[in-house]
Amino acid sequence: MYGARMARFAADKIQTMTVIGAGTMGHGIAHVAALAGISVRLFDALAGGAAAGVGKIGKNLDKGVELGKLAADVASAAKARIRAVESFTEACADTDCVIEAIPERLDWKRSTFADADRDAPEHALMATNTSSLPVAEIASALRDPSRLVGMHFFNPVHVMKLVEVVKHPDSDPSAVACAVGLTERFGKTPITVADAPGFASSRLGLVIGLEAMRMFEQGVASAADIDTAMKLGYGHPMGPLELTDLVGLDVRLGIADYLTEAIGPNFTPPRVLRAKVEAGKLGKKSGEGFYRWSADGKRID
Ligand code: CAA
Protein backbone atom coordinates (compact mmCIF):
# COMPACT_ATOMS: atom_id res chain seq x y z
CA MET A 1 0.00 0.00 0.00
CA TYR A 2 1.49 3.33 -1.09
CA GLY A 3 0.26 5.22 2.02
CA ALA A 4 1.99 2.76 4.34
CA ARG A 5 5.40 3.07 2.65
CA MET A 6 8.09 4.78 4.69
CA ALA A 7 9.08 8.11 3.16
CA ARG A 8 12.68 7.93 2.00
CA PHE A 9 13.44 11.46 3.22
CA ALA A 10 11.89 13.16 6.24
CA ALA A 11 12.58 16.68 7.54
CA ASP A 12 12.21 15.71 11.20
CA LYS A 13 14.96 13.08 10.83
CA ILE A 14 17.57 15.63 9.76
CA GLN A 15 19.99 16.12 12.66
CA THR A 16 23.18 16.94 10.78
CA MET A 17 23.58 19.22 7.78
CA THR A 18 26.50 20.06 5.53
CA VAL A 19 26.54 23.48 3.91
CA ILE A 20 28.94 23.77 0.97
CA GLY A 21 29.94 27.39 0.38
CA ALA A 22 30.25 29.88 3.25
CA GLY A 23 29.56 33.08 1.31
CA THR A 24 26.54 35.38 1.51
CA MET A 25 23.98 32.60 1.16
CA GLY A 26 25.85 29.66 2.71
CA HIS A 27 26.56 31.30 6.04
CA GLY A 28 22.92 32.44 6.24
CA ILE A 29 21.67 28.90 5.56
CA ALA A 30 24.01 27.52 8.25
CA HIS A 31 22.67 30.19 10.66
CA VAL A 32 18.99 29.24 10.24
CA ALA A 33 19.73 25.50 10.31
CA ALA A 34 21.65 25.81 13.60
CA LEU A 35 18.80 27.83 15.10
CA ALA A 36 16.46 25.00 14.07
CA GLY A 37 18.49 22.60 16.27
CA ILE A 38 20.54 21.00 13.47
CA SER A 39 24.30 20.35 13.81
CA VAL A 40 25.93 22.14 10.92
CA ARG A 41 29.27 21.59 9.18
CA LEU A 42 30.21 24.61 7.06
CA PHE A 43 32.70 24.05 4.24
CA ASP A 44 34.24 26.51 1.77
CA ALA A 45 36.70 25.74 -1.02
CA LEU A 46 38.67 28.87 -0.03
CA ALA A 47 41.02 28.16 2.90
CA GLY A 48 39.71 30.06 5.95
CA GLY A 49 36.37 30.80 4.18
CA ALA A 50 34.34 28.55 6.45
CA ALA A 51 35.86 30.05 9.61
CA ALA A 52 35.07 33.54 8.28
CA GLY A 53 31.48 32.40 7.66
CA VAL A 54 31.20 31.11 11.22
CA GLY A 55 32.45 34.52 12.44
CA LYS A 56 29.71 36.31 10.45
CA ILE A 57 27.04 33.97 11.83
CA GLY A 58 28.24 34.75 15.37
CA LYS A 59 27.85 38.48 14.71
CA ASN A 60 24.38 38.05 13.20
CA LEU A 61 23.26 35.89 16.14
CA ASP A 62 24.58 38.50 18.58
CA LYS A 63 22.68 41.19 16.63
CA GLY A 64 19.54 39.05 16.93
CA VAL A 65 19.98 39.04 20.72
CA GLU A 66 20.61 42.81 20.73
CA LEU A 67 17.41 43.36 18.73
CA GLY A 68 15.43 41.21 21.17
CA LYS A 69 14.68 38.62 18.44
CA LEU A 70 16.60 35.81 20.15
CA ALA A 71 17.26 34.75 23.75
CA ALA A 72 20.98 34.77 24.58
CA ASP A 73 20.99 31.05 25.44
CA VAL A 74 19.30 30.20 22.13
CA ALA A 75 21.98 32.14 20.23
CA SER A 76 24.79 30.45 22.21
CA ALA A 77 23.31 27.00 21.59
CA ALA A 78 23.08 27.77 17.85
CA LYS A 79 26.72 28.90 17.78
CA ALA A 80 27.77 25.66 19.48
CA ARG A 81 26.06 23.64 16.74
CA ILE A 82 28.11 25.16 13.88
CA ARG A 83 31.55 23.90 12.94
CA ALA A 84 33.84 25.16 10.19
CA VAL A 85 35.29 22.11 8.41
CA GLU A 86 38.26 22.41 6.05
CA SER A 87 37.91 18.95 4.48
CA PHE A 88 35.05 18.37 2.02
CA THR A 89 35.07 14.63 2.72
CA GLU A 90 34.89 15.17 6.47
CA ALA A 91 32.10 17.75 6.05
CA CYS A 92 29.97 15.24 4.09
CA ALA A 93 30.65 12.14 6.21
CA ASP A 94 27.60 10.87 8.15
CA THR A 95 25.49 13.86 7.20
CA ASP A 96 21.70 13.81 6.76
CA CYS A 97 21.57 16.63 4.23
CA VAL A 98 23.92 18.52 1.90
CA ILE A 99 22.97 22.05 0.87
CA GLU A 100 25.18 23.66 -1.77
CA ALA A 101 25.53 27.46 -1.98
CA ILE A 102 28.54 28.00 -4.24
CA PRO A 103 28.75 30.47 -7.18
CA GLU A 104 26.29 30.10 -10.06
CA ARG A 105 28.39 27.88 -12.33
CA LEU A 106 26.72 24.72 -13.59
CA ASP A 107 30.03 22.85 -13.99
CA TRP A 108 31.13 23.74 -10.43
CA LYS A 109 27.78 22.68 -8.98
CA ARG A 110 27.78 19.39 -10.89
CA SER A 111 31.27 18.51 -9.73
CA THR A 112 30.43 19.49 -6.13
CA PHE A 113 27.48 17.09 -6.15
CA ALA A 114 29.49 14.33 -7.84
CA ASP A 115 31.94 14.64 -4.90
CA ALA A 116 29.12 14.81 -2.33
CA ASP A 117 27.63 11.67 -3.91
CA ARG A 118 30.93 9.90 -3.17
CA ASP A 119 31.31 11.22 0.39
CA ALA A 120 27.78 11.55 1.85
CA PRO A 121 25.61 8.62 2.97
CA GLU A 122 22.86 7.35 0.66
CA HIS A 123 20.07 8.58 2.94
CA ALA A 124 21.24 12.22 2.73
CA LEU A 125 18.97 14.74 1.01
CA MET A 126 20.83 16.86 -1.56
CA ALA A 127 19.74 20.46 -2.19
CA THR A 128 21.09 23.21 -4.39
CA ASN A 129 20.56 26.89 -3.61
CA THR A 130 20.84 27.83 -7.28
CA SER A 131 18.76 30.90 -8.11
CA SER A 132 18.19 30.03 -11.76
CA LEU A 133 20.26 27.14 -13.14
CA PRO A 134 18.40 23.99 -14.27
CA VAL A 135 18.08 21.78 -11.20
CA ALA A 136 17.67 18.62 -13.33
CA GLU A 137 21.08 19.24 -14.94
CA ILE A 138 22.68 19.65 -11.51
CA ALA A 139 20.88 16.49 -10.28
CA SER A 140 22.13 14.41 -13.21
CA ALA A 141 25.65 14.60 -11.73
CA LEU A 142 24.42 12.23 -8.98
CA ARG A 143 24.13 8.48 -9.42
CA ASP A 144 20.55 8.89 -8.15
CA PRO A 145 19.20 12.27 -9.34
CA SER A 146 15.89 11.73 -7.52
CA ARG A 147 17.41 12.73 -4.18
CA LEU A 148 18.26 16.27 -5.27
CA VAL A 149 15.92 19.28 -5.13
CA GLY A 150 16.35 23.05 -5.31
CA MET A 151 16.11 25.07 -2.09
CA HIS A 152 16.40 28.69 -3.14
CA PHE A 153 16.96 31.03 -0.19
CA PHE A 154 16.86 34.85 -0.15
CA ASN A 155 19.40 37.35 1.08
CA PRO A 156 19.68 38.11 4.00
CA VAL A 157 18.77 34.51 4.76
CA HIS A 158 18.35 34.97 8.51
CA VAL A 159 15.69 37.64 7.88
CA MET A 160 13.90 36.72 4.62
CA LYS A 161 10.91 34.41 5.04
CA LEU A 162 10.74 32.62 1.67
CA VAL A 163 12.35 29.46 0.30
CA GLU A 164 11.54 28.29 -3.22
CA VAL A 165 11.56 24.50 -3.31
CA VAL A 166 12.29 23.41 -6.88
CA LYS A 167 11.24 19.99 -8.09
CA HIS A 168 12.46 18.49 -11.34
CA PRO A 169 10.82 15.66 -13.31
CA ASP A 170 12.84 12.94 -11.53
CA SER A 171 12.64 14.35 -7.97
CA ASP A 172 11.55 11.81 -5.37
CA PRO A 173 8.27 13.22 -3.93
CA SER A 174 9.61 12.58 -0.42
CA ALA A 175 12.71 14.68 -1.21
CA VAL A 176 10.41 17.56 -2.19
CA ALA A 177 8.27 17.05 0.93
CA CYS A 178 11.44 16.90 3.04
CA ALA A 179 12.68 20.24 1.64
CA VAL A 180 9.25 21.76 2.35
CA GLY A 181 9.37 20.42 5.93
CA LEU A 182 12.93 21.60 6.41
CA THR A 183 11.94 25.10 5.26
CA GLU A 184 9.20 25.08 7.88
CA ARG A 185 11.68 23.90 10.54
CA PHE A 186 13.73 27.00 9.61
CA GLY A 187 10.64 29.13 10.39
CA LYS A 188 10.23 30.06 6.72
CA THR A 189 7.46 29.73 4.15
CA PRO A 190 8.04 27.33 1.25
CA ILE A 191 6.61 27.64 -2.23
CA THR A 192 6.99 24.70 -4.62
CA VAL A 193 7.90 25.51 -8.20
CA ALA A 194 8.75 23.59 -11.35
CA ASP A 195 12.29 23.51 -12.73
CA ALA A 196 11.54 26.37 -15.17
CA PRO A 197 14.24 28.98 -16.00
CA GLY A 198 14.47 31.54 -13.18
CA PHE A 199 11.81 29.62 -11.19
CA ALA A 200 9.22 32.15 -9.90
CA SER A 201 11.22 34.65 -7.88
CA SER A 202 14.36 35.23 -9.98
CA ARG A 203 12.33 35.59 -13.18
CA LEU A 204 9.91 38.15 -11.70
CA GLY A 205 12.49 39.98 -9.60
CA LEU A 206 14.85 40.39 -12.52
CA VAL A 207 12.20 41.97 -14.79
CA ILE A 208 11.91 44.89 -12.35
CA GLY A 209 15.66 45.09 -11.73
CA LEU A 210 16.61 45.18 -15.43
CA GLU A 211 13.94 47.74 -16.29
CA ALA A 212 15.16 49.96 -13.43
CA MET A 213 18.70 49.76 -14.88
CA ARG A 214 17.44 50.67 -18.36
CA MET A 215 15.59 53.67 -16.87
CA PHE A 216 18.77 54.72 -15.03
CA GLU A 217 20.76 54.36 -18.26
CA GLN A 218 18.23 56.46 -20.19
CA GLY A 219 18.31 59.22 -17.54
CA VAL A 220 14.63 58.81 -16.60
CA ALA A 221 15.58 59.52 -12.95
CA SER A 222 18.50 59.11 -10.55
CA ALA A 223 19.19 55.71 -8.98
CA ALA A 224 17.89 56.98 -5.64
CA ASP A 225 14.67 58.36 -7.20
CA ILE A 226 13.99 55.15 -9.14
CA ASP A 227 14.40 53.22 -5.88
CA THR A 228 12.19 55.64 -3.98
CA ALA A 229 9.47 55.16 -6.66
CA MET A 230 9.25 51.47 -5.80
CA LYS A 231 9.69 51.92 -2.04
CA LEU A 232 7.07 54.62 -1.54
CA GLY A 233 4.91 54.00 -4.61
CA TYR A 234 4.68 50.22 -4.31
CA GLY A 235 5.72 49.47 -0.72
CA HIS A 236 8.82 47.45 -1.65
CA PRO A 237 11.22 47.29 1.33
CA MET A 238 14.14 48.21 -0.92
CA GLY A 239 14.37 49.72 -4.41
CA PRO A 240 15.47 47.53 -7.37
CA LEU A 241 18.89 49.21 -7.80
CA GLU A 242 19.82 49.04 -4.12
CA LEU A 243 18.62 45.43 -4.17
CA THR A 244 20.93 44.78 -7.14
CA ASP A 245 23.82 46.14 -5.06
CA LEU A 246 22.82 43.79 -2.22
CA VAL A 247 22.49 40.70 -4.44
CA GLY A 248 25.63 41.48 -6.51
CA LEU A 249 25.73 42.93 -10.03
CA ASP A 250 27.71 39.90 -11.23
CA VAL A 251 25.05 37.55 -9.86
CA ARG A 252 22.25 39.49 -11.59
CA LEU A 253 24.22 39.65 -14.86
CA GLY A 254 24.77 35.88 -14.78
CA ILE A 255 21.04 35.25 -14.28
CA ALA A 256 20.10 37.79 -16.99
CA ASP A 257 22.45 36.17 -19.52
CA TYR A 258 21.05 32.74 -18.71
CA LEU A 259 17.38 33.86 -18.90
CA THR A 260 18.01 35.68 -22.20
CA GLU A 261 19.16 32.39 -23.64
CA ALA A 262 16.48 30.30 -21.94
CA ILE A 263 13.42 32.58 -22.23
CA GLY A 264 14.14 35.43 -24.62
CA PRO A 265 15.32 39.00 -25.22
CA ASN A 266 13.18 40.55 -22.42
CA PHE A 267 16.05 39.61 -20.13
CA THR A 268 18.88 41.13 -22.23
CA PRO A 269 21.22 42.78 -19.72
CA PRO A 270 21.39 46.60 -20.03
CA ARG A 271 24.81 47.98 -21.06
CA VAL A 272 25.23 49.72 -17.70
CA LEU A 273 25.06 46.37 -15.88
CA ARG A 274 27.71 44.72 -18.04
CA ALA A 275 29.95 47.81 -17.90
CA LYS A 276 29.82 48.01 -14.10
CA VAL A 277 30.60 44.30 -13.74
CA GLU A 278 33.53 44.63 -16.15
CA ALA A 279 34.79 47.56 -14.02
CA GLY A 280 34.63 45.39 -10.87
CA LYS A 281 31.65 47.38 -9.49
CA LEU A 282 29.77 44.41 -8.09
CA GLY A 283 27.67 46.19 -5.45
CA LYS A 284 27.90 46.14 -1.66
CA LYS A 285 30.53 43.38 -1.57
CA SER A 286 33.01 45.36 -3.73
CA GLY A 287 32.21 48.80 -2.25
CA GLU A 288 30.41 50.16 -5.34
CA GLY A 289 27.55 49.27 -7.66
CA PHE A 290 24.71 51.70 -8.34
CA TYR A 291 25.68 53.24 -4.96
CA ARG A 292 28.91 53.43 -2.96
CA TRP A 293 29.27 51.36 0.24
CA SER A 294 31.54 51.57 3.27
CA ALA A 295 33.64 48.60 4.38
CA ASP A 296 31.11 47.90 7.16
CA GLY A 297 28.26 47.70 4.65
CA LYS A 298 26.66 51.16 5.04
CA ARG A 299 25.45 53.14 2.02
CA ILE A 300 27.62 56.25 1.43
CA ASP A 301 25.57 57.92 -1.35
N1 CAA B 1 18.66 38.45 13.69
C1 CAA B 1 17.31 38.39 13.75
N2 CAA B 1 16.48 39.29 13.20
C2 CAA B 1 17.05 40.34 12.59
C3 CAA B 1 18.44 40.49 12.47
C4 CAA B 1 19.26 39.51 13.08
N3 CAA B 1 20.58 39.58 13.02
N4 CAA B 1 18.71 41.64 11.80
C5 CAA B 1 17.53 42.18 11.49
N5 CAA B 1 16.52 41.41 11.97
C6 CAA B 1 15.08 41.66 11.85
C7 CAA B 1 14.73 43.02 12.42
O1 CAA B 1 14.52 42.95 13.81
C8 CAA B 1 13.46 43.34 11.66
O2 CAA B 1 12.39 42.60 12.21
P1 CAA B 1 10.89 43.20 12.28
O3 CAA B 1 10.48 43.35 10.84
O4 CAA B 1 10.13 42.14 13.01
O5 CAA B 1 11.02 44.50 13.00
C9 CAA B 1 13.75 42.76 10.28
O6 CAA B 1 14.73 41.74 10.48
C10 CAA B 1 14.30 43.81 9.31
O7 CAA B 1 15.53 44.31 9.81
P2 CAA B 1 15.92 45.84 9.90
O8 CAA B 1 14.74 46.61 10.42
O9 CAA B 1 17.19 45.99 10.64
O10 CAA B 1 16.30 46.22 8.47
P3 CAA B 1 15.46 46.93 7.35
O11 CAA B 1 14.06 47.21 7.78
O12 CAA B 1 16.32 48.03 6.89
O13 CAA B 1 15.36 45.77 6.26
C11 CAA B 1 16.03 44.21 4.66
C12 CAA B 1 16.50 45.22 5.67
C13 CAA B 1 15.42 43.00 5.36
C14 CAA B 1 17.27 43.76 3.87
C15 CAA B 1 14.94 44.87 3.76
O14 CAA B 1 15.44 46.07 3.20
C16 CAA B 1 14.48 43.98 2.64
O15 CAA B 1 13.64 43.12 2.83
N6 CAA B 1 15.07 44.20 1.46
C17 CAA B 1 14.78 43.38 0.30
C18 CAA B 1 15.64 42.15 0.36
C19 CAA B 1 15.36 41.25 -0.77
O16 CAA B 1 14.55 41.50 -1.65
N7 CAA B 1 16.07 40.11 -0.76
C20 CAA B 1 15.98 39.16 -1.83
C21 CAA B 1 17.09 39.37 -2.79
S1 CAA B 1 17.00 38.25 -4.11
C22 CAA B 1 17.78 36.90 -3.50
O17 CAA B 1 18.39 36.87 -2.48
C23 CAA B 1 17.68 35.68 -4.33
C24 CAA B 1 18.70 35.52 -5.35
O18 CAA B 1 18.66 34.50 -5.94
C25 CAA B 1 19.73 36.44 -5.73
Coordinates of N, CA, C and O in Angstrom, one line a residue, residues 76-137:
S76 N 23.6 31.2 21.8 CA 24.8 30.4 22.2 C 24.7 29.0 21.8 O 25.6 28.4 21.3
A77 N 23.5 28.4 22.0 CA 23.3 27.0 21.6 C 23.5 26.9 20.1 O 24.1 25.9 19.6
A78 N 23.0 27.8 19.3 CA 23.1 27.8 17.9 C 24.6 27.9 17.5 O 25.0 27.1 16.6
K79 N 25.3 28.8 18.1 CA 26.7 28.9 17.8 C 27.4 27.6 18.0 O 28.3 27.2 17.2
A80 N 27.1 26.9 19.1 CA 27.8 25.7 19.5 C 27.5 24.5 18.5 O 28.2 23.6 18.4
R81 N 26.4 24.7 17.7 CA 26.1 23.6 16.7 C 26.8 23.8 15.4 O 26.6 23.0 14.5
I82 N 27.5 24.9 15.2 CA 28.1 25.2 13.9 C 29.6 25.0 13.9 O 30.3 25.5 14.8
R83 N 30.1 24.2 13.0 CA 31.6 23.9 12.9 C 32.1 24.2 11.5 O 31.5 23.8 10.6
A84 N 33.2 25.0 11.5 CA 33.8 25.2 10.2 C 34.7 23.9 9.9 O 35.4 23.5 10.8
V85 N 34.5 23.3 8.7 CA 35.3 22.1 8.4 C 36.1 22.4 7.1 O 35.6 22.8 6.1
E86 N 37.4 22.1 7.2 CA 38.3 22.4 6.1 C 38.3 21.3 5.0 O 38.7 21.5 3.9
S87 N 37.9 20.1 5.4 CA 37.9 19.0 4.5 C 36.5 18.7 4.0 O 35.6 18.4 4.8
F88 N 36.4 18.6 2.6 CA 35.1 18.4 2.0 C 34.6 17.0 2.4 O 33.4 16.8 2.8
T89 N 35.5 16.0 2.4 CA 35.1 14.6 2.7 C 34.6 14.5 4.2 O 33.5 13.9 4.4
E90 N 35.3 15.2 5.1 CA 34.9 15.2 6.5 C 33.5 15.9 6.7 O 32.7 15.4 7.4
A91 N 33.3 17.0 5.9 CA 32.1 17.7 6.0 C 30.9 16.9 5.6 O 29.8 17.1 6.2
C92 N 31.1 16.0 4.6 CA 30.0 15.2 4.1 C 29.8 13.9 4.8 O 28.7 13.2 4.6
A93 N 30.8 13.5 5.6 CA 30.6 12.1 6.2 C 29.5 12.1 7.2 O 29.3 13.1 8.0
D94 N 28.7 11.1 7.2 CA 27.6 10.9 8.2 C 26.6 12.0 8.2 O 26.1 12.3 9.3
T95 N 26.4 12.7 7.2 CA 25.5 13.9 7.2 C 24.1 13.4 6.8 O 24.0 12.4 6.1
D96 N 23.1 14.2 7.2 CA 21.7 13.8 6.8 C 21.2 14.7 5.6 O 20.2 14.4 5.0
C97 N 22.0 15.7 5.3 CA 21.6 16.6 4.2 C 22.8 17.5 3.8 O 23.5 17.9 4.6
V98 N 22.9 17.6 2.5 CA 23.9 18.5 1.9 C 23.2 19.7 1.2 O 22.4 19.4 0.3
I99 N 23.5 20.9 1.6 CA 23.0 22.1 0.9 C 24.1 22.8 0.3 O 25.1 23.1 1.0
E100 N 24.1 23.0 -1.0 CA 25.2 23.7 -1.8 C 24.8 25.1 -2.0 O 23.7 25.4 -2.5
A101 N 25.7 26.0 -1.7 CA 25.5 27.5 -2.0 C 26.8 28.1 -2.5 O 27.4 29.0 -1.9
I102 N 27.3 27.5 -3.6 CA 28.5 28.0 -4.2 C 28.2 28.9 -5.4 O 27.0 29.0 -5.7
P103 N 29.1 29.6 -6.1 CA 28.7 30.5 -7.2 C 28.0 29.8 -8.3 O 28.0 28.5 -8.5
E104 N 27.2 30.6 -9.1 CA 26.3 30.1 -10.1 C 27.0 29.6 -11.3 O 26.9 30.2 -12.4
R105 N 27.7 28.5 -11.2 CA 28.4 27.9 -12.3 C 27.9 26.4 -12.4 O 28.2 25.7 -11.4
L106 N 27.3 26.1 -13.5 CA 26.7 24.7 -13.6 C 27.8 23.7 -13.4 O 27.6 22.7 -12.7
D107 N 29.0 23.9 -14.1 CA 30.0 22.8 -14.0 C 30.5 22.7 -12.6 O 30.8 21.6 -12.1
W108 N 30.7 23.8 -11.8 CA 31.1 23.7 -10.4 C 30.1 23.0 -9.6 O 30.4 22.2 -8.7
K109 N 28.8 23.3 -9.8 CA 27.8 22.7 -9.0 C 27.7 21.2 -9.3 O 27.6 20.4 -8.3
R110 N 27.8 20.8 -10.5 CA 27.8 19.4 -10.9 C 29.0 18.6 -10.3 O 28.8 17.6 -9.7
S111 N 30.1 19.3 -10.3 CA 31.3 18.5 -9.7 C 31.2 18.5 -8.2 O 31.6 17.5 -7.6
T112 N 30.6 19.5 -7.6 CA 30.4 19.5 -6.1 C 29.5 18.3 -5.7 O 29.8 17.6 -4.8
F113 N 28.4 18.2 -6.5 CA 27.5 17.1 -6.2 C 28.0 15.7 -6.5 O 27.7 14.7 -5.8
A114 N 28.9 15.6 -7.5 CA 29.5 14.3 -7.8 C 30.4 13.9 -6.6 O 30.4 12.8 -6.2
D115 N 31.1 14.9 -6.1 CA 31.9 14.6 -4.9 C 31.1 14.3 -3.7 O 31.4 13.4 -2.9
A116 N 30.0 15.1 -3.5 CA 29.1 14.8 -2.3 C 28.5 13.4 -2.4 O 28.3 12.7 -1.4
D117 N 28.2 13.0 -3.7 CA 27.6 11.7 -3.9 C 28.6 10.6 -3.4 O 28.2 9.5 -2.9
R118 N 29.9 10.8 -3.6 CA 30.9 9.9 -3.2 C 31.1 9.9 -1.6 O 31.2 8.9 -1.0
D119 N 30.9 11.1 -1.0 CA 31.3 11.2 0.4 C 30.1 11.2 1.4 O 30.3 10.9 2.6
A120 N 28.9 11.5 0.9 CA 27.8 11.5 1.8 C 27.0 10.2 1.8 O 27.0 9.5 0.8
P121 N 26.4 9.9 2.9 CA 25.6 8.6 3.0 C 24.4 8.6 2.0 O 23.9 9.7 1.6
E122 N 23.9 7.5 1.7 CA 22.9 7.3 0.7 C 21.6 8.0 1.1 O 20.7 8.4 0.3
H123 N 21.4 8.0 2.5 CA 20.1 8.6 2.9 C 20.0 10.1 2.9 O 19.0 10.7 3.2
A124 N 21.2 10.7 2.6 CA 21.2 12.2 2.7 C 20.5 12.9 1.6 O 20.7 12.6 0.4
L125 N 19.6 13.9 2.0 CA 19.0 14.7 1.0 C 20.0 15.7 0.4 O 20.9 16.1 1.1
M126 N 19.9 15.9 -0.9 CA 20.8 16.9 -1.6 C 20.0 18.1 -2.0 O 19.0 17.9 -2.7
A127 N 20.5 19.3 -1.8 CA 19.7 20.5 -2.2 C 20.7 21.5 -2.7 O 21.8 21.7 -2.2
T128 N 20.3 22.1 -3.8 CA 21.1 23.2 -4.4 C 20.4 24.5 -4.2 O 19.1 24.6 -4.3
N129 N 21.1 25.6 -3.8 CA 20.6 26.9 -3.6 C 20.6 27.7 -4.9 O 20.5 28.9 -4.9
T130 N 20.8 27.0 -6.0 CA 20.8 27.8 -7.3 C 19.6 28.8 -7.4 O 18.5 28.4 -7.0
S131 N 19.9 30.0 -8.0 CA 18.8 30.9 -8.1 C 18.2 30.8 -9.5 O 17.1 31.5 -9.8
S132 N 18.8 30.1 -10.4 CA 18.2 30.0 -11.8 C 18.7 28.8 -12.6 O 18.0 28.5 -13.6
L133 N 19.8 28.2 -12.3 CA 20.3 27.1 -13.1 C 19.3 25.9 -13.1 O 18.6 25.7 -12.1
P134 N 19.3 25.1 -14.2 CA 18.4 24.0 -14.3 C 18.8 22.9 -13.2 O 19.9 22.4 -13.2
V135 N 17.8 22.7 -12.3 CA 18.1 21.8 -11.2 C 18.3 20.3 -11.7 O 19.1 19.6 -11.2
A136 N 17.5 20.0 -12.8 CA 17.7 18.6 -13.3 C 19.1 18.4 -13.8 O 19.6 17.3 -13.7
E137 N 19.7 19.4 -14.4 CA 21.1 19.2 -14.9 C 22.1 19.1 -13.8 O 23.1 18.4 -13.9

